[in-house]
Amino acid sequence: MNDMRIVKRDVDMNDIKISAKGVQVYYGDTHAIKDVNVEIKDKTVTAFIGPSGCGKSTFLRCLNRMNDTIDICRVEGSIQIEGEDIYDKRVDPVQLRAKVGMVFQKPNPFPKSIYDNVAYGPRIHGLARTKADLDEIVEKSLRRGAIWNEVKDRLHAPGTGLSGGQQQRLCIARAVATEPEVLLMDEPCSALDPIATAQVEELIDELRENFSVVIVTHSMQQAARVSQKTAFFHLGNLVEYGETGQIFTNPQDPRTESYITGRIG
Amino acid sequence: MSDQSASNGRISHGSLMVADPRTKKRNASEARFRAYGIIAISIGVLFLASLAFSILRSGLPAFTQYVAELEVTLSQEDYDAAESKMLKTAAYTDIFIQNFSDALDERGVEVAYDSDAIERILGKVGGDIRGHYRENLDDIGRPVTFQLQTSSRVEGYFKGRVDRESLVDSRFLVKTDLDIIDALTEADILTSRFNWAFIKGTDAGVDNPGGAGIGAAAIGSFFMMLVVLLLSLPIGVAASIYLEEFAPQNKFTDIVEVNISNLAAVPSIVFGILGLSVFIQFMHMPQSAPLVGGLVLTLMTLPTIIISTRASLKAVPPSIRDAALGIGASKMQSVFHHVLPLAMPGILTGTIIGLAQALGESAPLLLIGMVGFVAREFPDGVVSGFLDPNSAMPAQIYTWAARADAGFYEKAWGGIIVLLAFLLTMNIIAIILRRRFERRW
């Protein structure tokens, strides 16, 4: 397995976006992530799969340092984005999060208007000089979020009044409005019905053109549908990482095989 | 298959049309619980109603005042003559009695009276009239309508505190005076009116319950509330935001937290002693000043505000914080743009509860000298409002309730009505503000 990854790294060296080496995460005394090495390519959808509590969300949250907000959480090892260590002392996590956007499991629009939800990021990062600029960013982001047609007539209605699927697409639009380079999605469809899920999945595929997308999901079918690369986590270990097709059809590790065939997890 | 499940111990549920004993028991206990609830609420309502009734019954008379209305015309000669006499007020009393008997004749009232009776009923009228003309020399030669306040005993007679049977003749009131009073009432000379002096006036001496008003004490309370609001709201909210959102979790913050809860339970009189020793004896701030009272009440209010603010910050869903941080907002931006606005209704509720507590507090004020009898004059301006000796409404009420004259007892109840009106106004403002800030998420 290790040999395989070395081969891959040589091949993909040019467009590696995120590279994690020897990442360890501790919650107090609990060792949540054990020595994870992974390289995430640009303009690719990478899926993290694994049973509940395997550490995939924890690892995802390391990529934009959201774990900093948890007092007892400690991260070791190195995570580099385009060769820069994001856990370096000089890195401001706020600046990092503008570059690495995040969409959460539960749709969490601000209790403000749809427009203000999307405009908030560009406003605090100073991305728009004039009202017209801002309008343009909001429209572009809502179009990217595949929700523009549904909300264009009620931009000033509250974002919390939308349906669950619309709220999640609004959150995606809000995340892309700050022009991140990487988009992290933590089980973005787990609170949605199949139709909304299909819409979001379609959207993820479109987002791949501009962003590197990392998605955590419980659904193996979803991983198979949307991702090009898949990483399987189990009990804090990264068991297997490779092309999605290969992971699902020809897993190298017996644990991966047991999981995708439904024997564990 | 079914045989197998039955032998596995499946329970027979019986008919759905008949309630089984377990269900009956459950329903009965629910019915009992509802009954307890209704009883509890009824008892509460009953207490509230009797409280409101007794307050209104005892307090409302304080808002009525009985005055003798009489038109007097004083000529320049009368004025000069009276001013040249040795006993000047006695001369004015004579003039008043002259006008008084004219008025009685005019209305066809026949009753025997003398100047002593007039003094017992209306007080020292000569002094009042002389005082008016010396202040307003222009009024000489013109008809002036005097409204002369009746004495405390006479008011007591009107309000039912004094009756004919039990009245013992004294230098304050004798039985024949009651005949005069009845006759004057008949003749519409003695009338009742709304007692504005009670709301606008200051405290009066122990011998003059009729002249006592709660106005000065209300101003004192107002300036104190201003101090409390301006200090405790920003300090309390800043402290809670720091503790809740920014402070590291360690021994020190744990101790701070525990002690904030402890402070909320400290009896208010302890804060009074503290204020006396620190603010007045050590820092030499002025005694009886609303500023010091406000500082003491701020200490008392802070824990309440901090606890309720922290609770409402905690109640804001963490997903909102994550959302803001995930977009790249700084910690402070996420707190001030998203968390604080959502916590605002709770913060306001806590603040108003704290202020209401402070407004109704008397014990610590008594210790720093804001007792009722200090409220003898209105402040001249904003600075003097903060620094000049004054009282506050609860302390004023306490002082009145402790005085012997039954007139003051009535004033105390009236003061409670004014205090409750203030509290009600504050709560209404709080509800309106809360409605404005409330948002769904």
Coordinates of C-alpha atoms in Angstrom, one line a residue, chain A residues 61 66 69 71 94 97-98 100-102 104 106 108-112 120-121 124-125 160 174 178, chain B residues 247-249 319-331 333-334 337-338 342 439-441:
Chain A
R61 CA -11.5 20.4 10.6
M66 CA -11.5 24.9 13.0
T69 CA -11.8 26.6 18.7
D71 CA -9.7 24.1 23.9
V94 CA -8.7 33.8 10.1
R97 CA -10.2 30.2 6.6
A98 CA -10.7 32.8 4.0
V100 CA -10.1 27.3 2.9
G101 CA -13.9 27.6 3.1
M102 CA -16.2 25.3 5.0
F104 CA -21.2 22.2 7.7
K106 CA -26.4 21.1 9.4
N108 CA -26.5 27.1 9.3
P109 CA -27.5 30.3 7.5
F110 CA -27.2 33.5 9.6
P111 CA -30.6 34.8 10.8
K112 CA -30.3 37.6 8.2
Y120 CA -21.1 38.8 4.8
G121 CA -17.8 37.1 3.8
I124 CA -15.5 41.4 6.1
H125 CA -12.7 40.5 3.7
T160 CA -33.7 30.9 7.6
R174 CA -21.9 31.8 1.1
T178 CA -15.1 34.6 -0.4
Chain B
A247 CA -11.3 33.3 28.4
P248 CA -9.3 30.1 28.7
Q249 CA -10.8 27.3 30.8
S319 CA -23.5 26.4 14.4
I320 CA -23.7 30.2 14.0
R321 CA -20.2 30.6 15.5
D322 CA -18.9 27.9 13.2
A323 CA -20.6 29.5 10.2
A324 CA -18.9 32.8 10.9
L325 CA -15.5 31.3 11.6
G326 CA -15.8 29.1 8.6
I327 CA -16.1 32.1 6.3
G328 CA -13.1 33.6 7.8
A329 CA -14.5 36.0 10.4
S330 CA -12.3 36.6 13.4
K331 CA -13.5 35.5 16.8
Q333 CA -16.4 39.5 14.4
S334 CA -18.3 36.3 14.9
H337 CA -21.8 40.4 14.3
H338 CA -23.7 37.2 15.0
L342 CA -28.9 36.8 18.8
R439 CA -35.0 36.9 15.6
R440 CA -35.6 33.4 14.6
W441 CA -32.8 31.0 13.6

